């Protein structure tokens, strides 16, 4: 008879571990519950268990692509639609596993339903797909299962995921135009330096005569760019390799992230996005019944920048020691004074979660406006520089033609 290793908690909440023999995993779970234990993990021991797990993994991944974070929002929306119609989350998942066509979403639904059939709850099944469900999503689903408000939790997760998707769309739209302008300007300069100017210089030299100062300056700039351009590209490549090597270690990643925050505009953008994600995520977690300590620990992980995450982690430690959230966040240096004042007011009135929600909404609007301003400024600056350079080229060429033609004798 197979043996199963288990981790569980008794009625008093004390942790317990051990092994139990049962014909299958479902029966092992039933026997543990009959002993008054609440299983948290049950796995079959030995080579047989590993073989079954490998076979299940191959079976779920070989027919269809592996699910990624792109499937999170479609999955939540599909589950919510079925649960609203009166189904339980398990029944909705079974229907999705049977009805969904081939693709990563079907792989995800089938894998989750298989785990539910083995006795796992929905949150534990989701935890097996970390590429799709992050820690905060799993904890929110677990809280919804415990309180019986699974539909409310899923709808709030849908709102959160939709807002995050919309923000990424706005970010890409804001950066697309200035990036396009920069690429076009770089192409114009490269085309002139490598193709147009050498032919023009050959023509002017064959005609003879004295070249004007603007033309000499243009030729000198082109000669400099021919040397500086390759060296600059080589320097960028070497710097990229050095940074990649540094970021392989935790200390190097922390160091490069600290330097990133010091870069103008880029550092400001990283700080504002991280602050927005922190406030929004913390509001969602608190609204769904997650404890303050656990919510802060999960919210701090939304900061992709390691330096900011370390500061937010220290702020969470101070909050757990009894300091107010507004004062702890003020010591990070990343939160604006007005935002800290609003957090302090929300704490004092006991409406921290709704207050954070309003703060995230207004801060998102402010960030959108700031991104629009920066995008327009960069676009205008690049366009001005490109047009000025083109005008200078035209003036240098025309003045050279007039200068050379004036030296002709008929």
mmCIF file of C-alpha atoms in Angstrom:
data_model
loop_
_atom_site.group_PDB
_atom_site.id
_atom_site.type_symbol
_atom_site.label_atom_id
_atom_site.label_comp_id
_atom_site.label_asym_id
_atom_site.label_seq_id
_atom_site.Cartn_x
_atom_site.Cartn_y
_atom_site.Cartn_z
ATOM 1 C CA UNK A 1 0.000 0.000 0.000
ATOM 2 C CA UNK A 2 1.430 3.449 -0.898
ATOM 3 C CA UNK A 3 2.718 5.753 1.824
ATOM 4 C CA UNK A 4 2.004 9.485 1.906
ATOM 5 C CA UNK A 5 4.033 12.135 3.685
ATOM 6 C CA UNK A 6 1.884 14.878 5.142
ATOM 7 C CA UNK A 7 2.058 18.247 6.872
ATOM 8 C CA UNK A 8 -1.010 19.276 8.818
ATOM 9 C CA UNK A 9 -2.342 21.280 11.755
ATOM 10 C CA UNK A 10 -4.414 19.978 14.641
ATOM 11 C CA UNK A 11 -7.474 21.615 16.222
ATOM 12 C CA UNK A 12 -5.248 23.883 18.316
ATOM 13 C CA UNK A 13 -3.284 25.013 15.249
ATOM 14 C CA UNK A 14 -0.100 23.139 16.114
ATOM 15 C CA UNK A 15 1.932 21.837 13.185
ATOM 16 C CA UNK A 16 2.211 18.089 12.664
ATOM 17 C CA UNK A 17 4.155 16.017 10.153
ATOM 18 C CA UNK A 18 4.340 12.333 9.464
ATOM 19 C CA UNK A 19 3.515 9.505 7.100
ATOM 20 C CA UNK A 20 0.296 7.564 6.535
ATOM 21 C CA UNK A 21 -0.557 4.534 4.401
ATOM 22 C CA UNK A 22 -3.619 4.636 2.161
ATOM 23 C CA UNK A 23 -4.738 3.217 -1.201
ATOM 24 C CA UNK A 24 -4.736 6.699 -2.772
ATOM 25 C CA UNK A 25 -4.290 10.342 -1.923
ATOM 26 C CA UNK A 26 -8.007 11.010 -1.435
ATOM 27 C CA UNK A 27 -8.247 8.250 1.152
ATOM 28 C CA UNK A 28 -5.124 9.590 2.871
ATOM 29 C CA UNK A 29 -6.776 12.986 3.179
ATOM 30 C CA UNK A 30 -9.959 11.417 4.579
ATOM 31 C CA UNK A 31 -8.025 9.467 7.206
ATOM 32 C CA UNK A 32 -6.097 12.542 8.290
ATOM 33 C CA UNK A 33 -9.317 14.533 8.657
ATOM 34 C CA UNK A 34 -10.803 11.681 10.690
ATOM 35 C CA UNK A 35 -7.890 12.088 13.104
ATOM 36 C CA UNK A 36 -8.807 15.735 13.581
ATOM 37 C CA UNK A 37 -5.949 17.046 11.422
ATOM 38 C CA UNK A 38 -6.213 19.740 8.753
ATOM 39 C CA UNK A 39 -3.800 18.759 5.945
ATOM 40 C CA UNK A 40 -1.710 21.470 4.297
ATOM 41 C CA UNK A 41 0.404 19.203 2.076
ATOM 42 C CA UNK A 42 0.104 15.505 1.203
ATOM 43 C CA UNK A 43 2.539 13.874 -1.229
ATOM 44 C CA UNK A 44 3.183 10.257 -2.089
ATOM 45 C CA UNK A 45 6.605 9.155 -0.920
ATOM 46 C CA UNK A 46 9.135 7.052 -2.785
ATOM 47 C CA UNK A 47 9.919 6.562 -6.449
ATOM 48 C CA UNK A 48 6.300 5.786 -7.303
ATOM 49 C CA UNK A 49 5.135 9.174 -6.157
ATOM 50 C CA UNK A 50 7.827 10.952 -8.104
ATOM 51 C CA UNK A 51 6.998 8.946 -11.210
ATOM 52 C CA UNK A 52 3.311 9.827 -10.923
ATOM 53 C CA UNK A 53 4.123 13.499 -10.471
ATOM 54 C CA UNK A 54 6.430 13.477 -13.497
ATOM 55 C CA UNK A 55 3.816 11.672 -15.577
ATOM 56 C CA UNK A 56 1.150 14.186 -14.552
ATOM 57 C CA UNK A 57 3.456 17.064 -15.404
ATOM 58 C CA UNK A 58 4.257 15.609 -18.819
ATOM 59 C CA UNK A 59 0.621 14.853 -19.441
ATOM 60 C CA UNK A 60 -0.480 18.389 -18.638
ATOM 61 C CA UNK A 61 2.256 20.205 -20.525
ATOM 62 C CA UNK A 62 2.880 18.162 -23.655
ATOM 63 C CA UNK A 63 -0.489 18.581 -25.477
ATOM 64 C CA UNK A 64 -0.813 22.317 -24.899
ATOM 65 C CA UNK A 65 1.511 25.246 -24.168
ATOM 66 C CA UNK A 66 2.460 25.892 -20.569
ATOM 67 C CA UNK A 67 0.205 28.546 -18.965
ATOM 68 C CA UNK A 68 1.684 31.943 -18.158
ATOM 69 C CA UNK A 69 0.565 35.148 -16.470
ATOM 70 C CA UNK A 70 -1.361 36.063 -19.632
ATOM 71 C CA UNK A 71 -3.981 33.456 -18.687
ATOM 72 C CA UNK A 72 -4.724 34.974 -15.263
ATOM 73 C CA UNK A 73 -7.350 37.503 -16.329
ATOM 74 C CA UNK A 74 -9.216 35.223 -18.822
ATOM 75 C CA UNK A 75 -9.277 32.457 -16.215
ATOM 76 C CA UNK A 76 -10.658 34.712 -13.460
ATOM 77 C CA UNK A 77 -13.281 36.192 -15.792
ATOM 78 C CA UNK A 78 -14.442 32.738 -16.900
ATOM 79 C CA UNK A 79 -14.658 31.456 -13.311
ATOM 80 C CA UNK A 80 -16.528 34.577 -12.178
ATOM 81 C CA UNK A 81 -19.116 34.261 -14.968
ATOM 82 C CA UNK A 82 -19.915 30.672 -13.990
ATOM 83 C CA UNK A 83 -19.948 31.307 -10.236
ATOM 84 C CA UNK A 84 -22.377 34.218 -10.726
ATOM 85 C CA UNK A 85 -24.756 31.806 -12.439
ATOM 86 C CA UNK A 86 -24.961 29.714 -9.267
ATOM 87 C CA UNK A 87 -22.152 27.182 -9.703
ATOM 88 C CA UNK A 88 -19.551 26.485 -7.059
ATOM 89 C CA UNK A 89 -15.922 27.263 -7.880
ATOM 90 C CA UNK A 90 -15.184 23.534 -8.215
ATOM 91 C CA UNK A 91 -18.075 22.932 -10.618
ATOM 92 C CA UNK A 92 -17.057 25.978 -12.654
ATOM 93 C CA UNK A 93 -13.501 24.704 -12.880
ATOM 94 C CA UNK A 94 -14.692 21.231 -13.968
ATOM 95 C CA UNK A 95 -16.809 22.771 -16.736
ATOM 96 C CA UNK A 96 -13.935 24.938 -17.937
ATOM 97 C CA UNK A 97 -11.605 21.929 -17.974
ATOM 98 C CA UNK A 98 -14.088 20.007 -20.148
ATOM 99 C CA UNK A 99 -15.276 22.804 -22.436
ATOM 100 C CA UNK A 100 -12.166 24.941 -23.012
ATOM 101 C CA UNK A 101 -10.450 24.320 -26.349
ATOM 102 C CA UNK A 102 -6.768 23.499 -26.722
ATOM 103 C CA UNK A 103 -4.339 26.063 -25.461
ATOM 104 C CA UNK A 104 -2.614 27.207 -22.277
ATOM 105 C CA UNK A 105 -5.947 28.090 -20.636
ATOM 106 C CA UNK A 106 -7.167 24.515 -21.064
ATOM 107 C CA UNK A 107 -3.874 23.212 -19.636
ATOM 108 C CA UNK A 108 -4.349 25.447 -16.621
ATOM 109 C CA UNK A 109 -7.987 24.462 -16.035
ATOM 110 C CA UNK A 110 -7.298 20.758 -16.492
ATOM 111 C CA UNK A 111 -4.354 20.874 -14.120
ATOM 112 C CA UNK A 112 -6.334 22.714 -11.455
ATOM 113 C CA UNK A 113 -9.290 20.343 -11.777
ATOM 114 C CA UNK A 114 -6.953 17.348 -11.482
ATOM 115 C CA UNK A 115 -5.571 18.713 -8.234
ATOM 116 C CA UNK A 116 -9.047 19.459 -6.908
ATOM 117 C CA UNK A 117 -9.967 15.854 -7.679
ATOM 118 C CA UNK A 118 -7.097 14.750 -5.450
ATOM 119 C CA UNK A 119 -8.554 16.650 -2.527
ATOM 120 C CA UNK A 120 -6.684 19.963 -2.693
ATOM 121 C CA UNK A 121 -8.570 23.202 -2.255
ATOM 122 C CA UNK A 122 -8.532 25.850 -4.984
ATOM 123 C CA UNK A 123 -5.843 28.058 -3.425
ATOM 124 C CA UNK A 124 -3.469 25.091 -2.942
ATOM 125 C CA UNK A 125 -4.062 24.019 -6.538
ATOM 126 C CA UNK A 126 -3.315 27.545 -7.757
ATOM 127 C CA UNK A 127 -0.064 27.602 -5.779
ATOM 128 C CA UNK A 128 1.220 24.850 -8.091
ATOM 129 C CA UNK A 129 1.206 27.383 -10.968
ATOM 130 C CA UNK A 130 3.423 30.251 -9.713
ATOM 131 C CA UNK A 131 3.872 31.601 -13.252
ATOM 132 C CA UNK A 132 0.138 32.339 -13.378
ATOM 133 C CA UNK A 133 -0.867 33.003 -9.759
ATOM 134 C CA UNK A 134 1.453 35.072 -7.584
ATOM 135 C CA UNK A 135 1.522 34.871 -3.795
ATOM 136 C CA UNK A 136 -1.010 37.614 -3.211
ATOM 137 C CA UNK A 137 -3.557 35.994 -5.572
ATOM 138 C CA UNK A 138 -3.212 32.627 -3.836
ATOM 139 C CA UNK A 139 -3.605 34.222 -0.394
ATOM 140 C CA UNK A 140 -6.673 36.169 -1.487
ATOM 141 C CA UNK A 141 -8.325 33.024 -2.867
ATOM 142 C CA UNK A 142 -7.511 31.221 0.392
ATOM 143 C CA UNK A 143 -9.125 34.057 2.355
ATOM 144 C CA UNK A 144 -12.184 33.887 0.096
ATOM 145 C CA UNK A 145 -12.468 30.142 0.657
ATOM 146 C CA UNK A 146 -12.215 30.585 4.424
ATOM 147 C CA UNK A 147 -14.864 33.312 4.557
ATOM 148 C CA UNK A 148 -17.156 31.928 1.840
ATOM 149 C CA UNK A 149 -16.806 35.109 -0.267
ATOM 150 C CA UNK A 150 -14.944 33.539 -3.160
ATOM 151 C CA UNK A 151 -16.941 35.451 -5.787
ATOM 152 C CA UNK A 152 -16.213 38.838 -4.179
ATOM 153 C CA UNK A 153 -12.527 37.997 -4.039
ATOM 154 C CA UNK A 154 -12.435 36.896 -7.687
ATOM 155 C CA UNK A 155 -14.247 40.065 -8.812
ATOM 156 C CA UNK A 156 -11.780 42.246 -6.917
ATOM 157 C CA UNK A 157 -8.914 40.314 -8.440
ATOM 158 C CA UNK A 158 -10.442 40.883 -11.881
ATOM 159 C CA UNK A 159 -10.686 44.613 -11.188
ATOM 160 C CA UNK A 160 -7.084 44.673 -9.989
ATOM 161 C CA UNK A 161 -5.780 42.697 -12.979
ATOM 162 C CA UNK A 162 -7.804 44.832 -15.411
ATOM 163 C CA UNK A 163 -6.431 48.059 -13.947
ATOM 164 C CA UNK A 164 -2.885 46.690 -14.114
ATOM 165 C CA UNK A 165 -3.386 45.685 -17.744
ATOM 166 C CA UNK A 166 -4.814 49.090 -18.621
ATOM 167 C CA UNK A 167 -1.899 50.825 -16.929
ATOM 168 C CA UNK A 168 0.617 48.754 -18.908
ATOM 169 C CA UNK A 169 -1.254 49.636 -22.111
ATOM 170 C CA UNK A 170 -1.081 53.352 -21.290
ATOM 171 C CA UNK A 171 2.594 53.027 -20.425
ATOM 172 C CA UNK A 172 3.410 51.370 -23.746
ATOM 173 C CA UNK A 173 1.369 53.992 -25.606
ATOM 174 C CA UNK A 174 3.151 56.823 -23.788
ATOM 175 C CA UNK A 175 6.611 55.457 -24.594
ATOM 176 C CA UNK A 176 5.911 54.229 -28.130
ATOM 177 C CA UNK A 177 5.909 57.620 -29.891
ATOM 178 C CA UNK A 178 9.120 59.072 -28.361
ATOM 179 C CA UNK A 179 10.844 55.733 -28.974
ATOM 180 C CA UNK A 180 9.765 55.838 -32.620
ATOM 181 C CA UNK A 181 11.010 59.405 -32.988
ATOM 182 C CA UNK A 182 14.384 58.493 -31.461
ATOM 183 C CA UNK A 183 14.783 55.534 -33.822
ATOM 184 C CA UNK A 184 13.913 57.653 -36.873
ATOM 185 C CA UNK A 185 16.333 60.414 -35.832
ATOM 186 C CA UNK A 186 19.102 57.869 -35.292
ATOM 187 C CA UNK A 187 18.404 56.365 -38.710
ATOM 188 C CA UNK A 188 18.606 59.799 -40.393
ATOM 189 C CA UNK A 189 21.928 60.633 -38.756
ATOM 190 C CA UNK A 190 23.384 57.210 -39.564
ATOM 191 C CA UNK A 191 22.252 57.391 -43.202
ATOM 192 C CA UNK A 192 23.778 60.831 -43.621
ATOM 193 C CA UNK A 193 27.116 59.985 -41.963
ATOM 194 C CA UNK A 194 27.659 56.636 -43.670
ATOM 195 C CA UNK A 195 26.129 57.143 -47.120
ATOM 196 C CA UNK A 196 25.287 60.726 -48.064
ATOM 197 C CA UNK A 197 28.200 62.739 -46.706
ATOM 198 C CA UNK A 198 31.033 60.596 -48.216
ATOM 199 C CA UNK A 199 29.539 61.068 -51.714
ATOM 200 C CA UNK A 200 29.034 64.760 -51.127
ATOM 201 C CA UNK A 201 32.596 65.175 -49.884
ATOM 202 C CA UNK A 202 33.960 63.386 -52.956
ATOM 203 C CA UNK A 203 31.946 65.672 -55.227
ATOM 204 C CA UNK A 204 33.092 68.860 -53.466
ATOM 205 C CA UNK A 205 36.727 67.758 -53.495
ATOM 206 C CA UNK A 206 36.553 67.081 -57.242
ATOM 207 C CA UNK A 207 35.139 70.540 -57.879
ATOM 208 C CA UNK A 208 37.826 72.209 -55.812
ATOM 209 C CA UNK A 209 37.501 75.595 -54.159
ATOM 210 C CA UNK A 210 37.373 76.709 -50.562
ATOM 211 C CA UNK A 211 34.648 75.136 -48.398
ATOM 212 C CA UNK A 212 32.686 77.344 -45.987
ATOM 213 C CA UNK A 213 33.012 76.961 -42.208
ATOM 214 C CA UNK A 214 29.610 75.242 -41.828
ATOM 215 C CA UNK A 215 30.563 72.560 -44.336
ATOM 216 C CA UNK A 216 33.950 71.995 -42.678
ATOM 217 C CA UNK A 217 32.219 71.691 -39.316
ATOM 218 C CA UNK A 218 29.715 69.213 -40.762
ATOM 219 C CA UNK A 219 32.481 67.067 -42.233
ATOM 220 C CA UNK A 220 34.365 67.174 -38.919
ATOM 221 C CA UNK A 221 31.224 66.077 -37.007
ATOM 222 C CA UNK A 222 30.717 63.221 -39.453
ATOM 223 C CA UNK A 223 34.332 62.066 -39.053
ATOM 224 C CA UNK A 224 33.984 62.174 -35.265
ATOM 225 C CA UNK A 225 30.744 60.189 -35.371
ATOM 226 C CA UNK A 226 32.402 57.519 -37.502
ATOM 227 C CA UNK A 227 34.825 56.865 -34.642
ATOM 228 C CA UNK A 228 32.649 57.676 -31.647
ATOM 229 C CA UNK A 229 29.642 55.699 -32.915
ATOM 230 C CA UNK A 230 31.307 52.235 -32.988
ATOM 231 C CA UNK A 231 33.164 52.986 -29.751
ATOM 232 C CA UNK A 232 29.903 54.052 -28.136
ATOM 233 C CA UNK A 233 28.161 50.860 -29.255
ATOM 234 C CA UNK A 234 31.093 48.816 -27.985
ATOM 235 C CA UNK A 235 30.951 50.649 -24.653
ATOM 236 C CA UNK A 236 27.216 50.013 -24.362
ATOM 237 C CA UNK A 237 27.745 46.326 -25.073
ATOM 238 C CA UNK A 238 30.517 46.031 -22.476
ATOM 239 C CA UNK A 239 28.419 47.897 -19.913
ATOM 240 C CA UNK A 240 25.466 45.588 -20.588
ATOM 241 C CA UNK A 241 27.656 42.518 -20.052
ATOM 242 C CA UNK A 242 29.072 43.952 -16.810
ATOM 243 C CA UNK A 243 25.598 44.774 -15.495
ATOM 244 C CA UNK A 244 24.340 41.311 -16.467
ATOM 245 C CA UNK A 245 27.261 39.746 -14.590
ATOM 246 C CA UNK A 246 26.651 41.906 -11.522
ATOM 247 C CA UNK A 247 22.947 41.086 -11.406
ATOM 248 C CA UNK A 248 23.667 37.376 -11.071
ATOM 249 C CA UNK A 249 24.282 37.928 -7.343
ATOM 250 C CA UNK A 250 21.916 39.447 -4.785
ATOM 251 C CA UNK A 251 24.460 42.075 -3.768
ATOM 252 C CA UNK A 252 25.101 43.067 -7.380
ATOM 253 C CA UNK A 253 21.395 43.255 -8.172
ATOM 254 C CA UNK A 254 20.843 45.449 -5.120
ATOM 255 C CA UNK A 255 23.724 47.719 -6.168
ATOM 256 C CA UNK A 256 22.512 48.120 -9.763
ATOM 257 C CA UNK A 257 18.943 48.753 -8.596
ATOM 258 C CA UNK A 258 20.175 51.510 -6.280
ATOM 259 C CA UNK A 259 22.044 53.113 -9.181
ATOM 260 C CA UNK A 260 18.950 52.821 -11.362
ATOM 261 C CA UNK A 261 16.956 54.923 -8.891
ATOM 262 C CA UNK A 262 19.541 57.710 -9.211
ATOM 263 C CA UNK A 263 19.072 58.065 -13.000
ATOM 264 C CA UNK A 264 16.919 61.120 -13.846
ATOM 265 C CA UNK A 265 13.420 60.347 -15.141
ATOM 266 C CA UNK A 266 14.058 56.589 -15.087
ATOM 267 C CA UNK A 267 14.511 56.537 -11.323
ATOM 268 C CA UNK A 268 11.469 58.767 -10.831
ATOM 269 C CA UNK A 269 9.378 56.497 -13.036
ATOM 270 C CA UNK A 270 10.459 53.334 -11.169
ATOM 271 C CA UNK A 271 9.668 54.940 -7.801
ATOM 272 C CA UNK A 272 6.227 56.146 -8.848
ATOM 273 C CA UNK A 273 5.205 52.840 -10.402
ATOM 274 C CA UNK A 274 6.375 50.915 -7.333
ATOM 275 C CA UNK A 275 4.512 53.264 -4.975
ATOM 276 C CA UNK A 276 1.346 52.890 -7.049
ATOM 277 C CA UNK A 277 1.576 49.087 -7.082
ATOM 278 C CA UNK A 278 2.249 49.009 -3.330
ATOM 279 C CA UNK A 279 -0.777 51.159 -2.440
ATOM 280 C CA UNK A 280 -3.123 49.410 -4.845
ATOM 281 C CA UNK A 281 -2.072 45.900 -3.837
ATOM 282 C CA UNK A 282 -2.231 46.715 -0.122
ATOM 283 C CA UNK A 283 -5.761 48.078 -0.556
ATOM 284 C CA UNK A 284 -6.914 44.932 -2.386
ATOM 285 C CA UNK A 285 -5.395 42.644 0.242
ATOM 286 C CA UNK A 286 -6.876 44.522 3.198
ATOM 287 C CA UNK A 287 -10.307 44.707 1.561
ATOM 288 C CA UNK A 288 -10.361 40.927 1.236
ATOM 289 C CA UNK A 289 -9.635 40.155 4.872
ATOM 290 C CA UNK A 290 -5.873 39.544 4.758
ATOM 291 C CA UNK A 291 -4.225 40.531 8.044
ATOM 292 C CA UNK A 292 -2.228 43.758 8.043
ATOM 293 C CA UNK A 293 1.113 42.045 8.657
ATOM 294 C CA UNK A 294 0.615 39.504 5.868
ATOM 295 C CA UNK A 295 -0.789 42.158 3.525
ATOM 296 C CA UNK A 296 2.267 44.372 4.035
ATOM 297 C CA UNK A 297 4.632 41.456 3.406
ATOM 298 C CA UNK A 298 2.839 40.624 0.166
ATOM 299 C CA UNK A 299 2.542 44.250 -0.958
ATOM 300 C CA UNK A 300 6.235 44.959 -0.503
ATOM 301 C CA UNK A 301 7.050 42.178 -2.990
ATOM 302 C CA UNK A 302 5.308 44.110 -5.776
ATOM 303 C CA UNK A 303 8.371 46.379 -5.976
ATOM 304 C CA UNK A 304 10.558 44.905 -8.710
ATOM 305 C CA UNK A 305 13.463 47.125 -7.680
ATOM 306 C CA UNK A 306 15.437 45.345 -4.945
ATOM 307 C CA UNK A 307 16.560 48.579 -3.296
ATOM 308 C CA UNK A 308 12.976 49.791 -2.962
ATOM 309 C CA UNK A 309 11.832 46.368 -1.787
ATOM 310 C CA UNK A 310 14.449 46.406 0.967
ATOM 311 C CA UNK A 311 13.236 49.824 2.151
ATOM 312 C CA UNK A 312 9.596 48.688 2.087
ATOM 313 C CA UNK A 313 10.557 45.551 4.010
ATOM 314 C CA UNK A 314 12.204 47.706 6.670
ATOM 315 C CA UNK A 315 9.076 49.885 6.789
ATOM 316 C CA UNK A 316 6.939 46.780 7.329
ATOM 317 C CA UNK A 317 9.202 45.742 10.209
ATOM 318 C CA UNK A 318 8.699 49.145 11.825
ATOM 319 C CA UNK A 319 4.927 48.875 11.430
ATOM 320 C CA UNK A 320 4.925 45.443 13.082
ATOM 321 C CA UNK A 321 6.923 46.954 15.954
ATOM 322 C CA UNK A 322 4.133 49.456 16.564
ATOM 323 C CA UNK A 323 4.986 52.437 14.368
ATOM 324 C CA UNK A 324 2.244 53.957 12.222
ATOM 325 C CA UNK A 325 2.212 53.077 8.525
ATOM 326 C CA UNK A 326 2.538 56.699 7.376
ATOM 327 C CA UNK A 327 5.628 57.336 9.526
ATOM 328 C CA UNK A 328 7.242 54.058 8.508
ATOM 329 C CA UNK A 329 6.705 54.777 4.813
ATOM 330 C CA UNK A 330 7.984 58.347 5.224
ATOM 331 C CA UNK A 331 11.398 56.992 6.249
ATOM 332 C CA UNK A 332 11.776 55.205 2.906
ATOM 333 C CA UNK A 333 11.973 58.531 1.070
ATOM 334 C CA UNK A 334 9.829 57.240 -1.811
ATOM 335 C CA UNK A 335 6.404 58.593 -0.802
ATOM 336 C CA UNK A 336 5.318 62.182 -1.396
ATOM 337 C CA UNK A 337 4.247 64.290 1.572
ATOM 338 C CA UNK A 338 0.662 64.696 0.398
ATOM 339 C CA UNK A 339 0.319 60.959 -0.118
ATOM 340 C CA UNK A 340 1.693 60.302 3.388
ATOM 341 C CA UNK A 341 -0.778 62.791 4.851
ATOM 342 C CA UNK A 342 -3.665 60.975 3.183
ATOM 343 C CA UNK A 343 -2.429 57.631 4.531
ATOM 344 C CA UNK A 344 -2.177 59.123 8.021
ATOM 345 C CA UNK A 345 -5.751 60.418 7.825
ATOM 346 C CA UNK A 346 -6.978 56.996 6.651
ATOM 347 C CA UNK A 347 -5.217 55.350 9.595
ATOM 348 C CA UNK A 348 -6.699 57.767 12.097
ATOM 349 C CA UNK A 349 -10.243 57.321 10.781
ATOM 350 C CA UNK A 350 -9.933 53.525 10.594
ATOM 351 C CA UNK A 351 -10.569 53.466 6.844
ATOM 352 C CA UNK A 352 -7.136 52.405 5.678
ATOM 353 C CA UNK A 353 -8.262 50.037 2.885
ATOM 354 C CA UNK A 354 -10.780 52.467 1.258
ATOM 355 C CA UNK A 355 -8.308 55.302 1.753
ATOM 356 C CA UNK A 356 -5.543 53.369 0.000
ATOM 357 C CA UNK A 357 -7.945 52.576 -2.822
ATOM 358 C CA UNK A 358 -8.702 56.294 -3.332
ATOM 359 C CA UNK A 359 -5.004 57.132 -3.048
ATOM 360 C CA UNK A 360 -4.121 54.549 -5.713
ATOM 361 C CA UNK A 361 -6.848 55.874 -8.019
ATOM 362 C CA UNK A 362 -5.729 59.509 -7.771
ATOM 363 C CA UNK A 363 -2.044 58.565 -7.873
ATOM 364 C CA UNK A 364 -2.644 56.568 -11.044
ATOM 365 C CA UNK A 365 -4.232 59.625 -12.676
ATOM 366 C CA UNK A 366 -1.270 61.746 -11.556
ATOM 367 C CA UNK A 367 1.193 59.196 -12.937
ATOM 368 C CA UNK A 368 -0.663 59.068 -16.271
ATOM 369 C CA UNK A 369 -0.453 62.848 -16.512
ATOM 370 C CA UNK A 370 3.248 62.825 -15.646
ATOM 371 C CA UNK A 371 3.934 60.137 -18.254
ATOM 372 C CA UNK A 372 2.089 62.176 -20.880
ATOM 373 C CA UNK A 373 4.120 65.272 -20.053
ATOM 374 C CA UNK A 374 7.435 63.393 -20.151
ATOM 375 C CA UNK A 375 6.465 61.698 -23.412
ATOM 376 C CA UNK A 376 5.565 64.998 -25.062
ATOM 377 C CA UNK A 377 8.738 66.659 -23.778
ATOM 378 C CA UNK A 378 11.003 63.881 -25.049
ATOM 379 C CA UNK A 379 9.219 63.786 -28.399
ATOM 380 C CA UNK A 380 9.464 67.564 -28.816
ATOM 381 C CA UNK A 381 13.137 67.556 -27.821
ATOM 382 C CA UNK A 382 14.080 64.769 -30.219
ATOM 383 C CA UNK A 383 12.085 66.319 -33.058
ATOM 384 C CA UNK A 384 13.691 69.713 -32.463
ATOM 385 C CA UNK A 385 17.174 68.202 -32.413
ATOM 386 C CA UNK A 386 16.514 66.127 -35.539
ATOM 387 C CA UNK A 387 15.054 69.063 -37.504
ATOM 388 C CA UNK A 388 17.890 71.331 -36.368
ATOM 389 C CA UNK A 389 20.465 68.810 -37.536
ATOM 390 C CA UNK A 390 18.713 68.347 -40.875
ATOM 391 C CA UNK A 391 18.495 72.138 -41.299
ATOM 392 C CA UNK A 392 22.196 72.439 -40.489
ATOM 393 C CA UNK A 393 22.979 69.750 -43.084
ATOM 394 C CA UNK A 394 20.925 71.549 -45.717
ATOM 395 C CA UNK A 395 22.594 74.873 -44.941
ATOM 396 C CA UNK A 396 26.088 73.355 -45.053
ATOM 397 C CA UNK A 397 25.431 71.658 -48.383
ATOM 398 C CA UNK A 398 23.801 74.670 -50.026
ATOM 399 C CA UNK A 399 26.504 77.047 -48.796
ATOM 400 C CA UNK A 400 29.191 74.685 -50.091
ATOM 401 C CA UNK A 401 27.538 74.494 -53.514
ATOM 402 C CA UNK A 402 27.325 78.296 -53.757
ATOM 403 C CA UNK A 403 30.876 78.699 -52.547
ATOM 404 C CA UNK A 404 32.242 76.214 -55.070
ATOM 405 C CA UNK A 405 30.120 77.536 -57.951
ATOM 406 C CA UNK A 406 31.299 81.102 -57.304
ATOM 407 C CA UNK A 407 34.900 80.025 -57.971
ATOM 408 C CA UNK A 408 34.075 78.840 -61.493
ATOM 409 C CA UNK A 409 35.348 80.931 -64.400
ATOM 410 C CA UNK A 410 33.416 80.845 -67.664
#
